[in-house]
XYZ file of C-alpha atoms in Angstrom:
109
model
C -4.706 -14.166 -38.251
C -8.563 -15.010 -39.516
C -10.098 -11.911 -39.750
C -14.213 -12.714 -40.297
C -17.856 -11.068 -40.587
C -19.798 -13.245 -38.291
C -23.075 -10.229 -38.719
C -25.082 -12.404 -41.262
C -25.096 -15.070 -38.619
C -27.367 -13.127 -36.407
C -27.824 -15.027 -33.030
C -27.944 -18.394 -34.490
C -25.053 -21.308 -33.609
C -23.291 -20.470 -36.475
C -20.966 -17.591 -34.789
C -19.847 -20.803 -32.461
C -19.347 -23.700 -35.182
C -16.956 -20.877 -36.802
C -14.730 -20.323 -33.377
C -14.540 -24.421 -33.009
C -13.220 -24.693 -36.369
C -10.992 -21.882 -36.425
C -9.577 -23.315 -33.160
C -9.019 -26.338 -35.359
C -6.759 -24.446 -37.789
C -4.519 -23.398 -35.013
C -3.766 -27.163 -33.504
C -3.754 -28.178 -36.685
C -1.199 -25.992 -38.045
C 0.813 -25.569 -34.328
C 0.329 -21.901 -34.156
C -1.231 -18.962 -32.683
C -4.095 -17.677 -33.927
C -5.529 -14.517 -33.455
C -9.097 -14.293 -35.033
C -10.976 -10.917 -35.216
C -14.993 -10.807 -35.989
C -16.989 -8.080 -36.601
C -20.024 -9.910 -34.098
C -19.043 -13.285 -33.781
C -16.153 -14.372 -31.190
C -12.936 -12.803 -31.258
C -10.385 -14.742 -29.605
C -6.722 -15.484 -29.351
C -5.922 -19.631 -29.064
C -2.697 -20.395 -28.416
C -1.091 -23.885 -30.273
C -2.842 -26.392 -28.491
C -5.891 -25.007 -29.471
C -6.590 -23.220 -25.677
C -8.746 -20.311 -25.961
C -5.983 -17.743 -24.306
C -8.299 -14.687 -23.977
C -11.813 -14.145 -26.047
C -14.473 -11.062 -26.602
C -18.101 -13.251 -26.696
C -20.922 -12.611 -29.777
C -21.674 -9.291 -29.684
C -19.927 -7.666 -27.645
C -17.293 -4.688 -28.818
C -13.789 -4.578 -27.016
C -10.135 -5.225 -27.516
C -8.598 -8.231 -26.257
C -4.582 -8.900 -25.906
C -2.320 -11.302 -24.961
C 1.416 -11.980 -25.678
C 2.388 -14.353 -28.473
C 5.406 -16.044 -30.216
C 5.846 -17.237 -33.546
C 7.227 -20.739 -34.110
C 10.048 -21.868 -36.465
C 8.913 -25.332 -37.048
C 5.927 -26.229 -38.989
C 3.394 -29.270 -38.002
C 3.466 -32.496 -40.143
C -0.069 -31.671 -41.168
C 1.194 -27.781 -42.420
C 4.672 -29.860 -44.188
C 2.839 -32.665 -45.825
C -1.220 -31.593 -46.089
C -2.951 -34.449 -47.124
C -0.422 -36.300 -48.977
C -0.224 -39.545 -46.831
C -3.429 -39.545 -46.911
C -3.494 -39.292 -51.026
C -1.146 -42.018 -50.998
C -2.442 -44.130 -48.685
C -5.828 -44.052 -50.501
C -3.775 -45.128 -53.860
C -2.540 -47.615 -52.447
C -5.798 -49.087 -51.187
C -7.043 -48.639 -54.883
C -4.060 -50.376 -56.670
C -4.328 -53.791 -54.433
C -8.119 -53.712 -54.500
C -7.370 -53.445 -58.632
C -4.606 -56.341 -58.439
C -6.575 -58.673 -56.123
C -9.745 -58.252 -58.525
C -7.404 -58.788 -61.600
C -5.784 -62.276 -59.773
C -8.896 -63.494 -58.814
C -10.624 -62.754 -62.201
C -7.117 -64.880 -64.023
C -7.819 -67.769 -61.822
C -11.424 -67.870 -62.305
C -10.691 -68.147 -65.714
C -8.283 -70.787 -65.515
C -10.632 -73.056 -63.588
């Protein structure tokens, strides 16, 4: 659920950037996602990130659909940015050990 004030966005983009990357949350996380706003878009995407139903900026009304919760999690929602943390380390480390060879044979030359 991502319950927002959109009302300081006025009629600018910003209302719109918001929906896009709340719709990222929900394929990112393989869930439903029901997202409430005060102005901005209020919406219901389901886990592929398809808008099911939506309310547009500035308008007042109720939307519903049905939904179902999910007993697995996605590998992003298991593991967050770990692979990507060691990944990244591991970059480091060789870029540190080829430096470190190449510096010892320099030397030796």
């Amino acid at each position: 659920v991502n319950i927002t004030n959109d009302g300081w966005f006025g009629e600018t983009p910003g209302p719109y950037q918001q929906t896009e990357m709340t719709i990222l949350r929900a394929v990112e996380n393989r869930l439903y996602l029901l997202r409430s706003a005060n102005t901005g878009v209020s919406m219901i995407v389901d886990p592929a990130g398809r808008m099911v139903v939506s309310l547009e900026l500035s308008r007042e009304g109720f939307i519903t659909a049905n939904v179902r919760g999910r007993g697995e999690m996605s590998m992003y929602t298991r593991y967050g940015d770990t692979p990507l943390l060691a990944v990244t380390a591991m970059l480091i480390a060789s870029t540190i050990v080829v430096r470190w060879v190449r510096k010892r044979r320099f030397q030796a030359s």
